[in-house]
mmCIF file with all atom_site columns, C-alpha atoms in Angstrom:
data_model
loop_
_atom_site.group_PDB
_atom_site.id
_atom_site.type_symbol
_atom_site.label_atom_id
_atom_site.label_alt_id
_atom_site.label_comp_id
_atom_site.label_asym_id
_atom_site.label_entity_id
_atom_site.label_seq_id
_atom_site.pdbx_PDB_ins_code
_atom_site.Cartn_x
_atom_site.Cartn_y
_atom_site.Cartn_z
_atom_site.occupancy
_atom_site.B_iso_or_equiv
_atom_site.pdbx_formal_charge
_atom_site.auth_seq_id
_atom_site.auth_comp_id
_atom_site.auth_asym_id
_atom_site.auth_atom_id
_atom_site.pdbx_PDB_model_num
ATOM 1   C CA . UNK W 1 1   ? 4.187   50.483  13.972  1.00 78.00 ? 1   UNK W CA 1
ATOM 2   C CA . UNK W 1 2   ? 1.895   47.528  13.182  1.00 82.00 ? 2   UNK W CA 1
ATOM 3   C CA . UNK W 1 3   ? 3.367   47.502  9.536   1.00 83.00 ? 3   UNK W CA 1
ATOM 4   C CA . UNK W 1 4   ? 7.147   47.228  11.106  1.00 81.00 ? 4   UNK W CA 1
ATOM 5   C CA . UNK W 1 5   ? 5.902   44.121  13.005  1.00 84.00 ? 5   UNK W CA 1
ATOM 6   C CA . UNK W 1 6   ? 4.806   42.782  10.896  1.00 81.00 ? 6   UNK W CA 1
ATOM 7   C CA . UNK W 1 7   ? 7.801   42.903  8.736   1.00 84.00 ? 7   UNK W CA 1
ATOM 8   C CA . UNK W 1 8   ? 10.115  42.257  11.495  1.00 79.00 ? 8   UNK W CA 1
ATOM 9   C CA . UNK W 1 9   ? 7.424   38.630  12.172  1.00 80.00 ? 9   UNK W CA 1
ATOM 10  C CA . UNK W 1 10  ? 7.438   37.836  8.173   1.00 83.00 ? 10  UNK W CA 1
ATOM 11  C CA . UNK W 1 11  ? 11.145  37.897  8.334   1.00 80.00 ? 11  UNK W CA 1
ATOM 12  C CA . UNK W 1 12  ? 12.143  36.139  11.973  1.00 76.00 ? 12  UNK W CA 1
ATOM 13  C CA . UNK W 1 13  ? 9.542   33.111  9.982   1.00 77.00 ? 13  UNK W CA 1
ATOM 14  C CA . UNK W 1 14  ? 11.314  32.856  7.157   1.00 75.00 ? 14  UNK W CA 1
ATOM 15  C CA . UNK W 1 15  ? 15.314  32.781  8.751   1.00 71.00 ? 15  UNK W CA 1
ATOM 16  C CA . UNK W 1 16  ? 13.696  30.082  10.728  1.00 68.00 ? 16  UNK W CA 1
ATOM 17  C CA . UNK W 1 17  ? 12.521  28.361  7.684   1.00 61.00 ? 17  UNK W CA 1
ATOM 18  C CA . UNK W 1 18  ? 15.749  28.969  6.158   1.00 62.00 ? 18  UNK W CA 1
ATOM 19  C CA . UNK W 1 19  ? 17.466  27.341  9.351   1.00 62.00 ? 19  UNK W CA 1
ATOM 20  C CA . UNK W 1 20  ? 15.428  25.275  9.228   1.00 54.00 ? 20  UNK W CA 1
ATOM 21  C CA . UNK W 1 21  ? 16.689  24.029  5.886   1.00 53.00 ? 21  UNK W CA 1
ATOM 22  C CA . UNK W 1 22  ? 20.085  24.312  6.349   1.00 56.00 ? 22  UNK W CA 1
ATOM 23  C CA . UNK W 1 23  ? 22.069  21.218  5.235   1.00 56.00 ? 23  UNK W CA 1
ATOM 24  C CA . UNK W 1 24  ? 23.801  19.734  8.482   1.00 58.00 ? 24  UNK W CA 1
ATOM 25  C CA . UNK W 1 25  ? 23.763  16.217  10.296  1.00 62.00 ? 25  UNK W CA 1
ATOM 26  C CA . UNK W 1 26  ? 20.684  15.178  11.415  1.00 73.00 ? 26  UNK W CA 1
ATOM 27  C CA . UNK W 1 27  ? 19.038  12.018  13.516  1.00 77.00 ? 27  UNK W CA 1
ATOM 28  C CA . UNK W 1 28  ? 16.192  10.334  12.527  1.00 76.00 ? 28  UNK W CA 1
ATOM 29  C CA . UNK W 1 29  ? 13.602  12.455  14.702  1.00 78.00 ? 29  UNK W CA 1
ATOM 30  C CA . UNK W 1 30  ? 15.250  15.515  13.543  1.00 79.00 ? 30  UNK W CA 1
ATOM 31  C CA . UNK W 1 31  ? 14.287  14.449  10.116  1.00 76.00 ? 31  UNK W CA 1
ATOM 32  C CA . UNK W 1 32  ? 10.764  13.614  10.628  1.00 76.00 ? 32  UNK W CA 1
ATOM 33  C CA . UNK W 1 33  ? 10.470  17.063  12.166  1.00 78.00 ? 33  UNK W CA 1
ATOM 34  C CA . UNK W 1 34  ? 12.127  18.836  9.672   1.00 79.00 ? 34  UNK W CA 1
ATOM 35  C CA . UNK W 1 35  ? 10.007  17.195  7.150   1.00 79.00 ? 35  UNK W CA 1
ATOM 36  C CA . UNK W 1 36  ? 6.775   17.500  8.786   1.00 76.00 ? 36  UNK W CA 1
ATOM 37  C CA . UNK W 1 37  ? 7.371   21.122  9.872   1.00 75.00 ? 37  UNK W CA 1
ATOM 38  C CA . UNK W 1 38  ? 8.108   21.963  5.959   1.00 75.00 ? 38  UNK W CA 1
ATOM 39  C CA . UNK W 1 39  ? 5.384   20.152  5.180   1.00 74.00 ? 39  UNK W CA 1
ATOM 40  C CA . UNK W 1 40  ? 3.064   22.298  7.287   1.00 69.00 ? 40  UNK W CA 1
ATOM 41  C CA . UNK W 1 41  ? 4.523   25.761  5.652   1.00 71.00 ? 41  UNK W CA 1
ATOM 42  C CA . UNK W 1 42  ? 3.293   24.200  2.688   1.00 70.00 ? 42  UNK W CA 1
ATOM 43  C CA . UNK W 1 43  ? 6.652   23.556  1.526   1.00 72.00 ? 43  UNK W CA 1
ATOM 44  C CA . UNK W 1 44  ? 6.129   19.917  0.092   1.00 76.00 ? 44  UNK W CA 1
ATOM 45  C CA . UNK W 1 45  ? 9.041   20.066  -2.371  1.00 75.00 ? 45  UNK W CA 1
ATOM 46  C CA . UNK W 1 46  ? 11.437  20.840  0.321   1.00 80.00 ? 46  UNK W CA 1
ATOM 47  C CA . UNK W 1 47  ? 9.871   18.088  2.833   1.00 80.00 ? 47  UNK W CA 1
ATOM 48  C CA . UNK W 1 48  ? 10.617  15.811  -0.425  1.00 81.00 ? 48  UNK W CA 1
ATOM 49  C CA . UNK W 1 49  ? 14.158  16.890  -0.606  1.00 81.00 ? 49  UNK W CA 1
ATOM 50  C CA . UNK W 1 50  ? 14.315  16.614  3.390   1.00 83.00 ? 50  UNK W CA 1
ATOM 51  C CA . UNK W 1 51  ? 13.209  13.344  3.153   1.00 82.00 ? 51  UNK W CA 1
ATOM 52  C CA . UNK W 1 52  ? 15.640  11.977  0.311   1.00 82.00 ? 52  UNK W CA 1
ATOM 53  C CA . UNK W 1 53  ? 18.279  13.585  1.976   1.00 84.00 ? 53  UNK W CA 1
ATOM 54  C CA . UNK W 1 54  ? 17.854  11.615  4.834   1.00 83.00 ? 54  UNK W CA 1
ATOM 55  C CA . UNK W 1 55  ? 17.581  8.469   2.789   1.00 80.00 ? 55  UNK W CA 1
ATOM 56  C CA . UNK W 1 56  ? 20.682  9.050   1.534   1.00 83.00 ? 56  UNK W CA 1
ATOM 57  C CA . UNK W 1 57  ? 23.054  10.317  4.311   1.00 84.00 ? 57  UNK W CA 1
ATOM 58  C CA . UNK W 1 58  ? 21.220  8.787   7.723   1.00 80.00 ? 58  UNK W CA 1
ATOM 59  C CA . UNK W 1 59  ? 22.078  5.388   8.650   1.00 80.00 ? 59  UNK W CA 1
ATOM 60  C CA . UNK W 1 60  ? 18.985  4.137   9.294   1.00 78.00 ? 60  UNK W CA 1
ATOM 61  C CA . UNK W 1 61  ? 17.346  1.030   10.364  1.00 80.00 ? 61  UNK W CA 1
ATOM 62  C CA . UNK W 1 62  ? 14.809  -0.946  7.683   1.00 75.00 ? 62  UNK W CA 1
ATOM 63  C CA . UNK W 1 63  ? 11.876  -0.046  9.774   1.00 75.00 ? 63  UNK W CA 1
ATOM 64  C CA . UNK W 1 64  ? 12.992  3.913   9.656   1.00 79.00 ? 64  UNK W CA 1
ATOM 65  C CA . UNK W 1 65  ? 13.856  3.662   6.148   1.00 79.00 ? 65  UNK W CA 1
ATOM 66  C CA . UNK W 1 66  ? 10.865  2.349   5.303   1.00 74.00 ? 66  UNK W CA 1
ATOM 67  C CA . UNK W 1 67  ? 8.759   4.795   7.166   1.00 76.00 ? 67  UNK W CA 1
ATOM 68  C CA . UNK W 1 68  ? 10.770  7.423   4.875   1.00 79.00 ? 68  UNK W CA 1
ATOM 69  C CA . UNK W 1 69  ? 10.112  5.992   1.975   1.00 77.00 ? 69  UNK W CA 1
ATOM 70  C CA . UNK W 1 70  ? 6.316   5.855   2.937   1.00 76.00 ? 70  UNK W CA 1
ATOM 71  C CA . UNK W 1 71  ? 6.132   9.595   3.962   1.00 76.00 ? 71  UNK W CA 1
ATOM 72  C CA . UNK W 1 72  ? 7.651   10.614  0.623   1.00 78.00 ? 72  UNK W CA 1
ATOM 73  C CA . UNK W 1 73  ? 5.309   8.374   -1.580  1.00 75.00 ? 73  UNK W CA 1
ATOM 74  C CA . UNK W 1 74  ? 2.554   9.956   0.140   1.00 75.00 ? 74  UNK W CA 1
ATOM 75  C CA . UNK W 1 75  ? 3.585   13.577  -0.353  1.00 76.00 ? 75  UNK W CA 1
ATOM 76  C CA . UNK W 1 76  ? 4.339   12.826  -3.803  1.00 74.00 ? 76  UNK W CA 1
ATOM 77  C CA . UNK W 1 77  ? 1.178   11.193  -4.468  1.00 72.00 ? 77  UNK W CA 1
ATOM 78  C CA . UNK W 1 78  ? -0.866  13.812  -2.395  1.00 71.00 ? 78  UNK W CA 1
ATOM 79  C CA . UNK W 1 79  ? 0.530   16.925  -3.441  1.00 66.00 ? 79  UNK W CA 1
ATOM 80  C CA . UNK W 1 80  ? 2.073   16.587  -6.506  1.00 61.00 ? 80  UNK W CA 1
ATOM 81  C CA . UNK W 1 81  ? -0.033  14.450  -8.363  1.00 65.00 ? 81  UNK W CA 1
ATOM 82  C CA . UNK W 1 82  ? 2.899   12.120  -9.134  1.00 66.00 ? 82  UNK W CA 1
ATOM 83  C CA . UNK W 1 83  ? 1.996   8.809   -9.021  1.00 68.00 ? 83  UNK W CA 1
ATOM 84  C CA . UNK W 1 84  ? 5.144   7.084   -10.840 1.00 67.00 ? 84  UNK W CA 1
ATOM 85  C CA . UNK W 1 85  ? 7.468   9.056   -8.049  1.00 70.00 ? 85  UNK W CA 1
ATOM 86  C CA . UNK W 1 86  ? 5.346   7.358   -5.542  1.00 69.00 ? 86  UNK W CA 1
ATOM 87  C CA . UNK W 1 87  ? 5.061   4.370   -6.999  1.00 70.00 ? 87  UNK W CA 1
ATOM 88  C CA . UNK W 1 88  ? 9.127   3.904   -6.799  1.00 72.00 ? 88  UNK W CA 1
ATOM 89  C CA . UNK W 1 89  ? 9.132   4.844   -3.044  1.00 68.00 ? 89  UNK W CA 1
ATOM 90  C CA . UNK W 1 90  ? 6.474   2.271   -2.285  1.00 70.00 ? 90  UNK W CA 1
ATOM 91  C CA . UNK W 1 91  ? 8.317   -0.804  -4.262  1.00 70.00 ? 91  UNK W CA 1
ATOM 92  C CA . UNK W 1 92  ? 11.358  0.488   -2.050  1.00 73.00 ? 92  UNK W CA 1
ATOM 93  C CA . UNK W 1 93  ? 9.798   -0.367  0.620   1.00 69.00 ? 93  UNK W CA 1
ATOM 94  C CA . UNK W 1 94  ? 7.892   -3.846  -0.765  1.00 67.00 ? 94  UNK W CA 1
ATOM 95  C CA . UNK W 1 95  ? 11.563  -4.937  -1.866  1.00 68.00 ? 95  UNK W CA 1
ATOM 96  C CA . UNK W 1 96  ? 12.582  -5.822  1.835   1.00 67.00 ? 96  UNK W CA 1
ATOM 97  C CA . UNK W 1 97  ? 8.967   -8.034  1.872   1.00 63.00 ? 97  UNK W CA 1
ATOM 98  C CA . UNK W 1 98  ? 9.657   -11.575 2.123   1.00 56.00 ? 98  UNK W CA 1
ATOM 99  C CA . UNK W 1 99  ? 7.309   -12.401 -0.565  1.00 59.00 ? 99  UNK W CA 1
ATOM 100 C CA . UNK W 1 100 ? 8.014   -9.373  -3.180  1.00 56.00 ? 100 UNK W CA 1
ATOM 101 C CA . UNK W 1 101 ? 7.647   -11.037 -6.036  1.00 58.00 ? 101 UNK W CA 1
ATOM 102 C CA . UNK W 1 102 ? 4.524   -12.671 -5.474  1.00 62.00 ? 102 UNK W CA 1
ATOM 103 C CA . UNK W 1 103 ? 3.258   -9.140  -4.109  1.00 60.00 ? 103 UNK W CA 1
ATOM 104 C CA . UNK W 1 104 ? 4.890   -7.209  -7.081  1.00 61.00 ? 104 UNK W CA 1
ATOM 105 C CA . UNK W 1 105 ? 2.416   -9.164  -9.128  1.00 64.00 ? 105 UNK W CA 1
ATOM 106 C CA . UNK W 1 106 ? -0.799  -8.322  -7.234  1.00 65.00 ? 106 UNK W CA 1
ATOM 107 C CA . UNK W 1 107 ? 0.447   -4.496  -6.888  1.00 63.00 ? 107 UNK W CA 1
ATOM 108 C CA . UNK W 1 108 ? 1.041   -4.340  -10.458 1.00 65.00 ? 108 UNK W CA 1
ATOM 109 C CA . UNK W 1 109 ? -2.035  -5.374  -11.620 1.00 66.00 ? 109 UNK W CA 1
ATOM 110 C CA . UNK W 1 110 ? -3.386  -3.048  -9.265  1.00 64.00 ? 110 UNK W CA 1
ATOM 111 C CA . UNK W 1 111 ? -1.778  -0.105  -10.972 1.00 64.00 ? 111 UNK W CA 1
ATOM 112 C CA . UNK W 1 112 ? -2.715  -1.736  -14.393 1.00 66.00 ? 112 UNK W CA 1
ATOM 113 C CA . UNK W 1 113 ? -6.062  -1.531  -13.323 1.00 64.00 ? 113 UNK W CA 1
ATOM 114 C CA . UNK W 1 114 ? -5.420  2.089   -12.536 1.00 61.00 ? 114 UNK W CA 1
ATOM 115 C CA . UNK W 1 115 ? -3.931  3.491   -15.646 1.00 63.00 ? 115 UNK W CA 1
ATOM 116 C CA . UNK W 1 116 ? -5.927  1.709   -18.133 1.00 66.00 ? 116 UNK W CA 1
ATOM 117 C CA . UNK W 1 117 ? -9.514  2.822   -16.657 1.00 63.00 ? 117 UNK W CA 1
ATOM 118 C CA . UNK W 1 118 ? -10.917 6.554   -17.129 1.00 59.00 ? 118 UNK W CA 1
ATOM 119 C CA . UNK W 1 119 ? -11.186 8.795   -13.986 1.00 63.00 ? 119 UNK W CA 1
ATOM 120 C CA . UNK W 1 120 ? -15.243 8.431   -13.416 1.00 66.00 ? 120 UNK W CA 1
ATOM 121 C CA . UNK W 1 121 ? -14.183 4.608   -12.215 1.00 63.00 ? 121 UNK W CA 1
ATOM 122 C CA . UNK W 1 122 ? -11.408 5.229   -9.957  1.00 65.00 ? 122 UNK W CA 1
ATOM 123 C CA . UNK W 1 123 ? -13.486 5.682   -7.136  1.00 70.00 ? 123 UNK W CA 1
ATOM 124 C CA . UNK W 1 124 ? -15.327 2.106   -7.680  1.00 68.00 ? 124 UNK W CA 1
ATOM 125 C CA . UNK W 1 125 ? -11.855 0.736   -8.410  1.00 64.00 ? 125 UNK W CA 1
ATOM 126 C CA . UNK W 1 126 ? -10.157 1.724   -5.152  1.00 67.00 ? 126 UNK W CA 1
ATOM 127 C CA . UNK W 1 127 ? -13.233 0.779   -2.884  1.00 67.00 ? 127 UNK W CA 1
ATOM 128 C CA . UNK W 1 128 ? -13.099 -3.027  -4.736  1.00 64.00 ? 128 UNK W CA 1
ATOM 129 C CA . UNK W 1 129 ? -9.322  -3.293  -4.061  1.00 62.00 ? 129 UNK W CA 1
ATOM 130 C CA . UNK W 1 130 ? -9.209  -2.153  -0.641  1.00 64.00 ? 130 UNK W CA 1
ATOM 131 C CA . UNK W 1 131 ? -11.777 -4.503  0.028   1.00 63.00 ? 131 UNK W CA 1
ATOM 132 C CA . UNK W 1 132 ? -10.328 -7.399  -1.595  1.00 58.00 ? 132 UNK W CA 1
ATOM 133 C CA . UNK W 1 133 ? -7.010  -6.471  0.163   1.00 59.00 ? 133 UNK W CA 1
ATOM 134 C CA . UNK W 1 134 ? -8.573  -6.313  3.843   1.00 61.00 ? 134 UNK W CA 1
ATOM 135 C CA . UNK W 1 135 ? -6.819  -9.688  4.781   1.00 59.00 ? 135 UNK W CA 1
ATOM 136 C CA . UNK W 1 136 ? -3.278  -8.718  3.432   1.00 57.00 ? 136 UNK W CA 1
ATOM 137 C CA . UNK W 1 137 ? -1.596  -6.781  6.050   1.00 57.00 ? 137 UNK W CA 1
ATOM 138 C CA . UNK W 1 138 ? 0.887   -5.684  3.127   1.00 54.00 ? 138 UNK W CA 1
ATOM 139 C CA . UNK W 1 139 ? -1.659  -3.374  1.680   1.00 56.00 ? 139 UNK W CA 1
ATOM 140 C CA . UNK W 1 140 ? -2.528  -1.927  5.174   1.00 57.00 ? 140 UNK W CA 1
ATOM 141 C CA . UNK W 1 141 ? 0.058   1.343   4.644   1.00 56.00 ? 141 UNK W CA 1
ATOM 142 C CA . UNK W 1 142 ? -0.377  1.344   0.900   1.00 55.00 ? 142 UNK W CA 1
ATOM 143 C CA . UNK W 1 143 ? -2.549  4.490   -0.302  1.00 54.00 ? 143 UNK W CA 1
ATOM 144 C CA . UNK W 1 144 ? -4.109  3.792   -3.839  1.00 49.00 ? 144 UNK W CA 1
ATOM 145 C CA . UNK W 1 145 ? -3.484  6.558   -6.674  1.00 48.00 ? 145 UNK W CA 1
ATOM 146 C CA . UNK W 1 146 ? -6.463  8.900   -7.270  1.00 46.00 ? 146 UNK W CA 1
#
């Protein structure tokens, strides 16, 4: 008896997760829930594909957009270890910055710094920069590569 709810639990979680999924029109909250609940099954590659999804089909506002693009870089960089991914999503959002190319400068330098040292320095690295950065609100959001 336990054994057959079990099964029946397993599957009622996992048509949810499935409807979850499901490709239909969404609004902005429903996309930071459905990303954030996929997220929490552990489901990062479909939270990705949530996310990018919304990007592409949701008319949303810079602010939204931005906080999209912020949520993926993270998850990419976070889970999956994929700094280049996350990388694009961030200069997404430093595009709309008033100053980008002055900032595009500093941030590349900072990922410069990154790639060319060896891993026993990143640690000393990322507490210099995000002490150096304290007075630049643009690095405020901006989570630095491990």
């Amino acid at each position: 008896m336990i054994l057959f709810i079990m099964i029946l639990l397993i599957s009622l979680i996992t048509m949810k997760c499935i409807r979850l999924y499901h490709e239909h029109p969404m609004t902005y909250e429903q996309l930071l829930r459905k990303g954030l609940v996929m997220e929490l099954l552990f489901m990062e590659n479909r939270a990705v594909d949530v996310y990018e999804r919304g990007l592409r089909e949701l008319d949303l506002t810079v602010d939204e957009e931005n906080n999209v693009h912020y949520l993926v870089g993270m998850i990419q960089q976070k889970y999956h270890k994929q700094s280049k991914q996350a990388v694009a999503h961030f200069e997404e959002v430093f595009k709309k910055e008033p100053e980008y190319l002055a900032y595009r400068k500093e941030y590349q330098h900072i990922l410069d710094a990154y790639e060319s040292s060896n891993r026993e320095e990143l640690p000393h690295i990322a507490k210099m920069l995000k002490k150096q950065s304290q007075h630049d609100h643009r690095f405020l959001k901006l989570k630095y590569p491990e």
